[in-house]
């Protein structure tokens, strides 16, 4: 490189040591001259980042030594004993994979395990596609849209899963809000949503939670979905479904796919990001899928080729293990049947937690209308508690939840519900804590 003689580099280092100034010129390789001596780090300016609003709740929970602590932050299923659950079907699928000596650890194709992709599309569509976590599917979808879609702006519900607001802009797609939740009714602001979609530009991308909206637990009715679909289609907007809870809302995989299927049945195009974290309990395997429904096979094939160009420099190709587990379950009639039973049991336990919490609050005489606990759908209840009340409950009752007042019903058990009800009761009454 011109000018990067050893003498020149020594002079640069000396200058740096003398006045500590940044003297590196573009294209000049400057070894850090003060290595090994007490000196400022090149990263000195970096500020402490805040913990993630959802995963950070678990970090705080883990640090708390209290025996009465409860973690209702992250959306992760727990048993009645408060333990993480590995589904029986997952254990069986893993045992089969382990025993199968034809399995190897080769690189997967860039878009992942083909059979898994096909089966995932079938699961959500009832009868096109790429493999990675739900988060990864959203991220790849975002970057694909930024590169190849003429209207890279995505409308997201308010509120939405917090990561949406980070994933899309980082993938090159700015985020705009649409009305969704009405704090007054603790239900859907249907008219606000419709008005916002009507006012959004032709062709805009619209993020929709396929079912079990996170964090509100509020889903449109079938009729309302029909209205939403008509507006989106009439404005030639592009739906992008985030489907992280199929089977968790109603207990039925088909019922929970209703919204997506209605948009596919009308012949229009859409993107679908699926996650198997919750419904197969494969959180740490990071397994999900991106499907892009296209009008023709020819378009789908070109889209597929471009997705590879997005993925290859991002993570090259996805890990195999989670895809193979999911594919085993999806492809085997018996495992699939057993899975639906286990899934229903998880959904039912969550619903029973809703009833128990509601009844316990009623029994305490806690002021307010708590029927939304019963009405809301899926893993979460959006309690309506404000950040001060949440902080009070964490400080005084060791109950961990996100600041927006969301609680993961899957983190509750018959044993912990009275404690939560006490905490909510005290928070609502503005009482002093008990610890
Ligand atoms: N979409 C939604 C709507 C969602 O709630 C999650 C996870 C994901 C995608 C991520 O899926 P995955 O396959 O794990 O990448 N939500 C829970 C965990 C988290 O925040 O990461 C949560 O809201 O607690």
Short mmCIF file of C-alpha atoms and ligand atoms in Angstrom, two decimals:
data_model
loop_
_atom_site.label_atom_id
_atom_site.label_comp_id
_atom_site.label_asym_id
_atom_site.label_seq_id
_atom_site.Cartn_x
_atom_site.Cartn_y
_atom_site.Cartn_z
CA UNK A 1 0.00 0.00 0.00
CA UNK A 2 1.54 3.34 -0.98
CA UNK A 3 2.94 5.31 1.90
CA UNK A 4 2.67 2.53 4.48
CA UNK A 5 6.40 2.02 4.96
CA UNK A 6 7.61 0.81 8.37
CA UNK A 7 9.14 4.28 9.03
CA UNK A 8 5.89 5.95 8.24
CA UNK A 9 4.00 3.57 10.56
CA UNK A 10 6.49 4.18 13.39
CA UNK A 11 6.06 7.91 12.96
CA UNK A 12 2.33 7.50 13.10
CA UNK A 13 2.56 5.44 16.27
CA UNK A 14 4.87 7.99 17.87
CA UNK A 15 2.50 10.78 17.01
CA UNK A 16 -0.32 8.80 18.48
CA UNK A 17 1.54 8.16 21.70
CA UNK A 18 2.51 11.81 21.94
CA UNK A 19 -0.86 13.41 21.71
CA UNK A 20 -3.27 10.51 21.70
CA UNK A 21 -4.88 11.82 18.55
CA UNK A 22 -6.42 9.62 15.93
CA UNK A 23 -3.79 9.72 13.22
CA UNK A 24 -4.76 6.77 11.08
CA UNK A 25 -5.23 7.81 7.50
CA UNK A 26 -7.57 5.98 5.22
CA UNK A 27 -5.88 2.95 3.78
CA UNK A 28 -3.05 3.07 6.30
CA UNK A 29 -2.72 0.04 8.56
CA UNK A 30 -2.00 1.25 12.07
CA UNK A 31 -1.42 -1.36 14.76
CA UNK A 32 -2.81 -0.18 18.08
CA UNK A 33 0.35 1.30 19.53
CA UNK A 34 -0.46 1.18 23.20
CA UNK A 35 -1.42 -2.47 23.52
CA UNK A 36 -0.42 -3.80 26.93
CA UNK A 37 -0.16 -0.40 28.62
CA UNK A 38 -2.87 1.46 30.45
CA UNK A 39 -4.58 3.47 27.75
CA UNK A 40 -7.99 4.41 26.56
CA UNK A 41 -9.82 1.72 24.60
CA UNK A 42 -10.79 2.32 21.01
CA UNK A 43 -14.27 1.43 22.28
CA UNK A 44 -14.09 3.96 25.15
CA UNK A 45 -16.90 6.05 23.65
CA UNK A 46 -19.34 3.14 23.68
CA UNK A 47 -22.23 3.58 26.07
CA UNK A 48 -23.81 0.86 28.16
CA UNK A 49 -26.79 -0.42 26.16
CA UNK A 50 -30.05 -1.01 28.01
CA UNK A 51 -31.19 -4.61 28.48
CA UNK A 52 -33.71 -5.88 25.96
CA UNK A 53 -37.23 -4.93 27.12
CA UNK A 54 -38.37 -8.57 26.98
CA UNK A 55 -35.29 -10.79 27.36
CA UNK A 56 -33.84 -8.36 29.92
CA UNK A 57 -36.71 -9.22 32.27
CA UNK A 58 -35.30 -12.76 32.50
CA UNK A 59 -31.83 -11.33 33.24
CA UNK A 60 -33.28 -9.36 36.19
CA UNK A 61 -35.33 -12.38 37.31
CA UNK A 62 -32.26 -14.64 37.34
CA UNK A 63 -30.43 -12.19 39.61
CA UNK A 64 -33.23 -12.10 42.20
CA UNK A 65 -32.56 -14.52 45.10
CA UNK A 66 -36.15 -14.37 46.42
CA UNK A 67 -37.86 -17.81 46.64
CA UNK A 68 -41.22 -16.23 45.80
CA UNK A 69 -40.09 -14.76 42.48
CA UNK A 70 -42.15 -15.39 39.34
CA UNK A 71 -41.09 -14.70 35.75
CA UNK A 72 -44.00 -13.59 33.57
CA UNK A 73 -41.79 -11.66 31.16
CA UNK A 74 -40.72 -13.75 28.21
CA UNK A 75 -43.33 -15.61 26.20
CA UNK A 76 -42.14 -19.10 26.99
CA UNK A 77 -44.32 -21.99 28.12
CA UNK A 78 -43.85 -23.43 31.61
CA UNK A 79 -45.45 -26.44 33.23
CA UNK A 80 -47.71 -26.27 36.26
CA UNK A 81 -44.46 -26.76 38.22
CA UNK A 82 -43.00 -23.70 36.54
CA UNK A 83 -40.50 -25.75 34.52
CA UNK A 84 -39.69 -25.40 30.80
CA UNK A 85 -41.34 -28.13 28.74
CA UNK A 86 -39.74 -30.30 26.07
CA UNK A 87 -42.61 -31.88 24.14
CA UNK A 88 -42.70 -35.67 24.02
CA UNK A 89 -42.90 -35.54 20.25
CA UNK A 90 -39.74 -33.46 20.16
CA UNK A 91 -37.91 -36.00 22.34
CA UNK A 92 -39.11 -38.79 20.06
CA UNK A 93 -38.08 -36.94 16.92
CA UNK A 94 -34.65 -36.24 18.42
CA UNK A 95 -34.20 -39.88 19.42
CA UNK A 96 -35.01 -40.94 15.89
CA UNK A 97 -32.56 -38.43 14.46
CA UNK A 98 -29.88 -39.62 16.87
CA UNK A 99 -30.43 -43.27 15.95
CA UNK A 100 -30.41 -42.53 12.23
CA UNK A 101 -26.80 -43.10 11.16
CA UNK A 102 -27.51 -41.71 7.70
CA UNK A 103 -27.81 -38.25 9.26
CA UNK A 104 -24.78 -36.04 8.85
CA UNK A 105 -23.70 -32.52 9.70
CA UNK A 106 -23.31 -31.22 6.16
CA UNK A 107 -24.08 -27.62 5.28
CA UNK A 108 -27.72 -27.17 4.41
CA UNK A 109 -28.76 -25.45 1.18
CA UNK A 110 -28.90 -21.64 1.57
CA UNK A 111 -32.66 -21.71 2.01
CA UNK A 112 -32.51 -24.63 4.43
CA UNK A 113 -34.01 -28.11 4.66
CA UNK A 114 -36.30 -28.39 1.63
CA UNK A 115 -38.75 -30.84 3.19
CA UNK A 116 -39.11 -28.64 6.26
CA UNK A 117 -39.82 -25.59 4.11
CA UNK A 118 -42.50 -27.40 2.17
CA UNK A 119 -44.17 -28.81 5.28
CA UNK A 120 -44.11 -25.46 7.05
CA UNK A 121 -45.87 -23.81 4.13
CA UNK A 122 -48.42 -26.61 4.20
CA UNK A 123 -48.97 -26.19 7.92
CA UNK A 124 -49.90 -22.55 7.62
CA UNK A 125 -51.49 -22.59 4.18
CA UNK A 126 -53.42 -25.82 4.62
CA UNK A 127 -52.06 -27.58 1.56
CA UNK A 128 -43.90 -21.39 -0.94
CA UNK A 129 -40.95 -20.60 1.28
CA UNK A 130 -36.88 -20.73 3.47
CA UNK A 131 -35.79 -21.78 6.99
CA UNK A 132 -34.65 -19.89 10.10
CA UNK A 133 -36.12 -18.55 13.35
CA UNK A 134 -39.24 -16.39 13.40
CA UNK A 135 -37.02 -13.39 14.00
CA UNK A 136 -34.72 -14.44 11.17
CA UNK A 137 -37.67 -14.91 8.83
CA UNK A 138 -38.80 -11.34 9.53
CA UNK A 139 -35.28 -10.03 9.03
CA UNK A 140 -34.73 -11.83 5.74
CA UNK A 141 -38.19 -10.76 4.58
CA UNK A 142 -37.36 -7.15 5.47
CA UNK A 143 -34.12 -7.13 3.55
CA UNK A 144 -35.73 -8.84 0.57
CA UNK A 145 -38.45 -6.17 0.50
CA UNK A 146 -35.93 -3.35 0.88
CA UNK A 147 -34.05 -4.66 -2.15
CA UNK A 148 -36.85 -5.78 -4.41
CA UNK A 149 -40.11 -4.16 -3.43
CA UNK A 150 -40.94 -0.71 -4.69
CA UNK A 151 -42.69 0.51 -1.53
CA UNK A 152 -40.38 -0.37 1.32
CA UNK A 153 -42.43 0.94 4.20
CA UNK A 154 -44.20 -1.33 6.66
CA UNK A 155 -47.21 -0.42 8.79
CA UNK A 156 -47.20 -2.14 12.16
CA UNK A 157 -49.91 -2.27 14.83
CA UNK A 158 -49.63 -0.14 17.97
CA UNK A 159 -48.50 -1.75 20.09
CA UNK A 160 -46.62 -4.63 18.52
CA UNK A 161 -43.88 -7.07 19.47
CA UNK A 162 -41.08 -4.59 20.27
CA UNK A 163 -38.55 -6.29 18.02
CA UNK A 164 -40.59 -5.45 14.90
CA UNK A 165 -39.62 -1.81 15.35
CA UNK A 166 -35.95 -2.79 15.28
CA UNK A 167 -35.92 -5.61 12.73
CA UNK A 168 -37.57 -3.75 9.87
CA UNK A 169 -35.61 -0.48 9.94
CA UNK A 170 -32.35 -2.44 10.27
CA UNK A 171 -33.45 -4.51 7.29
CA UNK A 172 -34.00 -1.30 5.33
CA UNK A 173 -37.78 -0.98 5.72
CA UNK A 174 -38.98 2.05 7.72
CA UNK A 175 -41.85 1.42 10.13
CA UNK A 176 -45.09 3.39 10.39
CA UNK A 177 -47.82 2.80 12.96
CA UNK A 178 -51.46 1.85 12.54
CA UNK A 179 -54.08 1.96 15.28
CA UNK A 180 -54.76 -1.44 16.78
CA UNK A 181 -55.36 -1.59 20.52
CA UNK A 182 -57.88 0.57 22.29
CA UNK A 183 -56.85 0.99 25.94
CA UNK A 184 -60.37 2.16 26.83
CA UNK A 185 -62.09 -1.04 25.75
CA UNK A 186 -58.97 -3.20 26.10
CA UNK A 187 -60.05 -4.55 22.72
CA UNK A 188 -59.46 -3.89 19.04
CA UNK A 189 -59.72 -0.35 17.68
CA UNK A 190 -61.18 -1.77 14.48
CA UNK A 191 -62.30 1.54 13.01
CA UNK A 192 -58.95 3.16 13.79
CA UNK A 193 -57.16 0.28 12.09
CA UNK A 194 -59.36 0.40 8.99
CA UNK A 195 -59.02 4.20 8.72
CA UNK A 196 -55.24 4.01 9.01
CA UNK A 197 -54.96 1.28 6.38
CA UNK A 198 -57.23 3.28 4.06
CA UNK A 199 -55.00 6.31 4.58
CA UNK A 200 -51.78 4.32 4.07
CA UNK A 201 -50.26 4.47 0.58
CA UNK A 202 -51.20 2.06 -2.16
CA UNK A 203 -48.76 -0.83 -2.11
CA UNK A 204 -47.55 -0.32 1.48
CA UNK A 205 -46.52 -3.45 3.38
CA UNK A 206 -48.80 -4.22 6.35
CA UNK A 207 -47.58 -6.32 9.24
CA UNK A 208 -50.32 -8.52 10.69
CA UNK A 209 -50.11 -10.88 13.64
CA UNK A 210 -51.64 -14.08 12.26
CA UNK A 211 -53.18 -14.94 15.64
CA UNK A 212 -52.66 -14.32 19.36
CA UNK A 213 -51.47 -10.73 18.90
CA UNK A 214 -48.39 -9.95 20.98
CA UNK A 215 -48.48 -8.14 23.40
CA UNK A 216 -52.23 -7.40 23.56
CA UNK A 217 -53.84 -10.83 23.16
CA UNK A 218 -56.46 -9.05 21.05
CA UNK A 219 -57.31 -10.58 17.67
CA UNK A 220 -59.81 -9.41 15.05
CA UNK A 221 -62.95 -11.54 14.69
CA UNK A 222 -63.43 -13.47 11.44
CA UNK A 223 -65.74 -10.72 10.24
CA UNK A 224 -63.22 -8.04 11.09
CA UNK A 225 -60.48 -9.99 9.29
CA UNK A 226 -62.73 -9.92 6.25
CA UNK A 227 -62.98 -6.13 6.46
CA UNK A 228 -59.22 -5.80 6.94
CA UNK A 229 -58.56 -8.09 3.99
CA UNK A 230 -60.84 -6.07 1.72
CA UNK A 231 -59.12 -2.78 2.53
CA UNK A 232 -55.63 -4.25 2.12
CA UNK A 233 -56.49 -5.91 -1.18
CA UNK A 234 -58.36 -2.86 -2.52
CA UNK A 235 -55.28 -0.75 -1.83
CA UNK A 236 -52.96 -3.39 -3.29
CA UNK A 237 -51.07 -3.44 -0.04
CA UNK A 238 -48.78 -6.35 0.75
CA UNK A 239 -49.59 -8.35 3.92
CA UNK A 240 -46.65 -9.64 5.95
CA UNK A 241 -47.91 -12.13 8.55
CA UNK A 242 -45.97 -12.79 11.71
CA UNK A 243 -47.14 -16.19 12.84
CA UNK A 244 -45.42 -17.11 16.09
CA UNK A 245 -48.36 -18.70 17.93
CA UNK A 246 -50.17 -21.05 15.54
CA UNK A 247 -52.05 -23.52 17.75
CA UNK A 248 -51.47 -21.47 20.89
CA UNK A 249 -54.47 -19.20 20.42
CA UNK A 250 -57.34 -21.67 20.04
CA UNK A 251 -55.53 -24.95 20.57
CA UNK A 252 -56.20 -25.78 16.90
CA UNK A 253 -53.58 -25.33 14.19
CA UNK A 254 -56.24 -24.88 11.51
CA UNK A 255 -58.37 -22.38 13.41
CA UNK A 256 -55.32 -20.26 14.13
CA UNK A 257 -54.37 -20.26 10.44
CA UNK A 258 -57.72 -18.78 9.45
CA UNK A 259 -56.55 -15.21 8.80
CA UNK A 260 -53.54 -16.22 6.70
CA UNK A 261 -55.58 -18.71 4.70
CA UNK A 262 -58.25 -16.11 3.91
CA UNK A 263 -55.57 -13.87 2.42
CA UNK A 264 -54.12 -16.74 0.40
CA UNK A 265 -57.53 -17.94 -0.77
CA UNK A 266 -58.24 -14.63 -2.51
CA UNK A 267 -55.33 -15.26 -4.85
CA UNK A 268 -53.27 -12.31 -3.66
CA UNK A 269 -49.66 -12.40 -2.58
CA UNK A 270 -48.23 -12.19 0.94
CA UNK A 271 -45.25 -12.97 3.14
CA UNK A 272 -45.45 -15.25 6.16
CA UNK A 273 -42.89 -15.54 8.94
CA UNK A 274 -43.48 -18.64 11.07
CA UNK A 275 -41.84 -19.56 14.36
CA UNK A 276 -41.73 -23.01 15.97
CA UNK A 277 -40.39 -21.58 19.24
CA UNK A 278 -43.72 -21.67 21.04
CA UNK A 279 -45.86 -24.27 19.33
CA UNK A 280 -43.13 -26.92 19.28
CA UNK A 281 -41.30 -25.53 22.30
CA UNK A 282 -38.14 -25.24 20.20
CA UNK A 283 -37.10 -21.84 21.57
CA UNK A 284 -33.36 -22.39 21.67
CA UNK A 285 -33.24 -24.22 18.34
CA UNK A 286 -34.11 -20.94 16.58
CA UNK A 287 -36.36 -22.57 14.05
CA UNK A 288 -38.93 -20.87 11.85
CA UNK A 289 -39.67 -20.29 8.20
CA UNK A 290 -40.27 -17.53 5.69
CA UNK A 291 -42.83 -18.23 3.00
CA UNK A 292 -43.52 -15.84 0.16
CA UNK A 293 -46.75 -16.60 -1.62
CA UNK A 294 -46.39 -15.56 -5.27
CA UNK A 295 -48.87 -15.42 -8.11
CA UNK A 296 -47.00 -17.86 -10.29
CA UNK A 297 -44.37 -20.57 -10.01
CA UNK A 298 -42.12 -18.61 -12.32
CA UNK A 299 -42.17 -15.58 -10.00
CA UNK A 300 -41.69 -17.83 -6.95
CA UNK A 301 -38.60 -19.34 -8.51
CA UNK A 302 -37.06 -15.91 -9.20
CA UNK A 303 -37.96 -14.75 -5.68
CA UNK A 304 -36.30 -17.88 -4.29
CA UNK A 305 -33.12 -17.14 -6.24
CA UNK A 306 -33.00 -13.60 -4.82
CA UNK A 307 -33.68 -14.79 -1.27
CA UNK A 308 -30.49 -16.82 -1.54
CA UNK A 309 -28.57 -13.63 -2.33
CA UNK A 310 -30.01 -12.03 0.81
CA UNK A 311 -29.26 -15.02 3.03
CA UNK A 312 -25.81 -16.07 1.86
CA UNK A 313 -23.94 -12.98 3.15
CA UNK A 314 -26.16 -12.79 6.28
CA UNK A 315 -25.83 -16.26 7.80
CA UNK A 316 -24.90 -18.37 4.79
CA UNK A 317 -27.32 -21.19 5.45
CA UNK A 318 -29.45 -22.11 8.46
CA UNK A 319 -28.70 -24.66 11.16
CA UNK A 320 -30.21 -28.07 10.50
CA UNK A 321 -31.22 -29.57 13.83
CA UNK A 322 -34.42 -27.65 14.55
CA UNK A 323 -35.58 -28.04 10.95
CA UNK A 324 -35.03 -31.79 11.10
CA UNK A 325 -36.98 -32.10 14.36
CA UNK A 326 -39.86 -30.03 12.99
CA UNK A 327 -39.83 -31.90 9.68
CA UNK A 328 -39.93 -35.25 11.52
CA UNK A 329 -43.00 -34.16 13.45
CA UNK A 330 -44.73 -32.57 10.47
CA UNK A 331 -44.11 -35.52 8.17
CA UNK A 332 -45.00 -38.39 10.51
CA UNK A 333 -48.72 -39.02 10.93
CA UNK A 334 -48.40 -40.33 14.51
CA UNK A 335 -45.98 -37.68 15.71
CA UNK A 336 -48.14 -35.00 14.13
CA UNK A 337 -51.25 -36.33 15.88
CA UNK A 338 -49.41 -36.48 19.21
CA UNK A 339 -48.15 -32.95 18.66
CA UNK A 340 -51.66 -31.56 18.24
CA UNK A 341 -52.61 -33.20 21.56
CA UNK A 342 -49.63 -31.69 23.39
CA UNK A 343 -50.23 -28.32 21.78
CA UNK A 344 -53.86 -28.36 22.85
CA UNK A 345 -52.81 -29.25 26.40
CA UNK A 346 -50.51 -26.21 26.51
CA UNK A 347 -53.25 -23.93 25.11
CA UNK A 348 -55.78 -25.36 27.58
CA UNK A 349 -53.48 -24.84 30.54
CA UNK A 350 -53.04 -21.20 29.53
CA UNK A 351 -56.82 -20.77 29.26
CA UNK A 352 -57.26 -22.35 32.69
CA UNK A 353 -54.70 -19.87 34.09
CA UNK A 354 -56.85 -17.06 32.65
CA UNK A 355 -59.89 -18.34 34.56
CA UNK A 356 -57.99 -18.89 37.77
CA UNK A 357 -56.41 -15.45 37.72
CA UNK A 358 -59.73 -13.80 36.94
CA UNK A 359 -61.53 -15.70 39.71
CA UNK A 360 -58.80 -14.93 42.22
CA UNK A 361 -58.88 -11.19 41.46
CA UNK A 362 -62.68 -11.25 41.77
CA UNK A 363 -62.38 -13.03 45.12
CA UNK A 364 -59.91 -10.35 46.29
CA UNK A 365 -62.42 -7.68 45.24
CA UNK A 366 -59.71 -5.97 43.19
CA UNK A 367 -61.24 -2.79 41.73
CA UNK A 368 -61.66 -2.70 37.96
CA UNK A 369 -63.06 -4.77 35.16
CA UNK A 370 -60.81 -7.79 34.66
CA UNK A 371 -62.86 -9.55 31.97
CA UNK A 372 -60.10 -8.81 29.45
CA UNK A 373 -58.08 -11.53 31.18
CA UNK A 374 -60.69 -13.99 29.94
CA UNK A 375 -61.24 -12.40 26.54
CA UNK A 376 -57.66 -11.95 25.41
CA UNK A 377 -56.17 -14.70 23.30
CA UNK A 378 -52.93 -16.65 23.33
CA UNK A 379 -49.93 -16.53 25.57
CA UNK A 380 -50.29 -13.02 26.95
CA UNK A 381 -52.61 -10.87 28.97
CA UNK A 382 -52.19 -7.15 28.46
CA UNK A 383 -53.18 -6.26 31.99
CA UNK A 384 -53.53 -2.50 31.68
CA UNK A 385 -51.16 -2.04 34.62
CA UNK A 386 -48.92 1.01 34.16
CA UNK A 387 -45.10 1.04 34.43
CA UNK A 388 -45.18 2.31 38.02
CA UNK A 389 -47.48 -0.54 39.03
CA UNK A 390 -45.27 -3.04 37.20
CA UNK A 391 -42.18 -1.73 38.98
CA UNK A 392 -44.01 -1.87 42.30
CA UNK A 393 -44.94 -5.52 41.69
CA UNK A 394 -41.37 -6.40 40.78
CA UNK A 395 -39.88 -4.51 43.71
CA UNK A 396 -42.32 -5.65 46.37
CA UNK A 397 -43.59 -8.99 45.09
CA UNK A 398 -40.69 -10.23 42.91
CA UNK A 399 -42.99 -10.53 39.94
CA UNK A 400 -41.16 -10.01 36.68
CA UNK A 401 -43.01 -8.79 33.62
CA UNK A 402 -42.50 -6.32 30.79
CA UNK A 403 -43.02 -2.64 31.60
CA UNK A 404 -45.98 -2.40 29.22
CA UNK A 405 -48.02 -4.51 31.67
CA UNK A 406 -47.89 -7.71 29.61
CA UNK A 407 -47.84 -10.99 31.51
CA UNK A 408 -47.08 -14.37 30.02
CA UNK A 409 -49.96 -16.54 31.18
CA UNK A 410 -47.81 -19.56 30.34
CA UNK A 411 -45.47 -18.61 33.17
CA UNK A 412 -48.25 -18.97 35.78
CA UNK A 413 -49.34 -21.95 37.82
CA UNK A 414 -52.09 -22.69 40.33
CA UNK A 415 -49.47 -22.15 43.02
CA UNK A 416 -48.28 -18.73 41.86
CA UNK A 417 -51.65 -17.20 40.92
CA UNK A 418 -52.60 -16.15 44.49
CA UNK A 419 -49.25 -14.37 44.80
CA UNK A 420 -49.79 -12.57 41.47
CA UNK A 421 -53.34 -11.64 42.47
CA UNK A 422 -52.04 -10.19 45.76
CA UNK A 423 -49.48 -8.18 43.84
CA UNK A 424 -52.00 -6.85 41.30
CA UNK A 425 -54.44 -6.06 44.07
CA UNK A 426 -51.83 -4.11 46.01
CA UNK A 427 -50.62 -2.33 42.87
CA UNK A 428 -54.14 -1.28 41.92
CA UNK A 429 -54.98 -0.13 45.45
CA UNK A 430 -51.66 1.72 45.61
CA UNK A 431 -50.69 -0.15 48.77
CA UNK A 432 -47.27 -0.38 50.27
CA UNK A 433 -45.47 -3.59 49.50
CA UNK A 434 -45.18 -6.63 51.66
CA UNK A 435 -41.46 -7.51 51.57
N1 LIG B 1 -42.83 -12.87 16.40
C1 LIG B 1 -43.56 -12.64 17.51
C2 LIG B 1 -44.89 -11.98 17.39
C3 LIG B 1 -43.05 -13.02 18.76
O1 LIG B 1 -43.80 -12.79 19.83
C4 LIG B 1 -41.79 -13.64 18.86
C5 LIG B 1 -41.21 -13.98 20.17
C6 LIG B 1 -41.09 -13.90 17.67
C7 LIG B 1 -41.63 -13.50 16.46
C8 LIG B 1 -39.74 -14.55 17.68
O2 LIG B 1 -39.76 -15.89 17.31
P1 LIG B 1 -38.37 -16.74 17.32
O3 LIG B 1 -38.67 -17.93 16.49
O4 LIG B 1 -38.03 -17.04 18.72
O5 LIG B 1 -37.34 -15.84 16.69
N2 LIG B 1 -41.63 -13.45 21.25
C9 LIG B 1 -41.21 -13.72 22.63
C10 LIG B 1 -39.74 -13.89 22.83
C11 LIG B 1 -38.91 -12.75 22.31
O6 LIG B 1 -39.17 -11.58 22.58
O7 LIG B 1 -37.92 -13.07 21.61
C12 LIG B 1 -41.82 -12.68 23.56
O8 LIG B 1 -42.48 -11.73 23.09
O9 LIG B 1 -41.66 -12.83 24.79
#
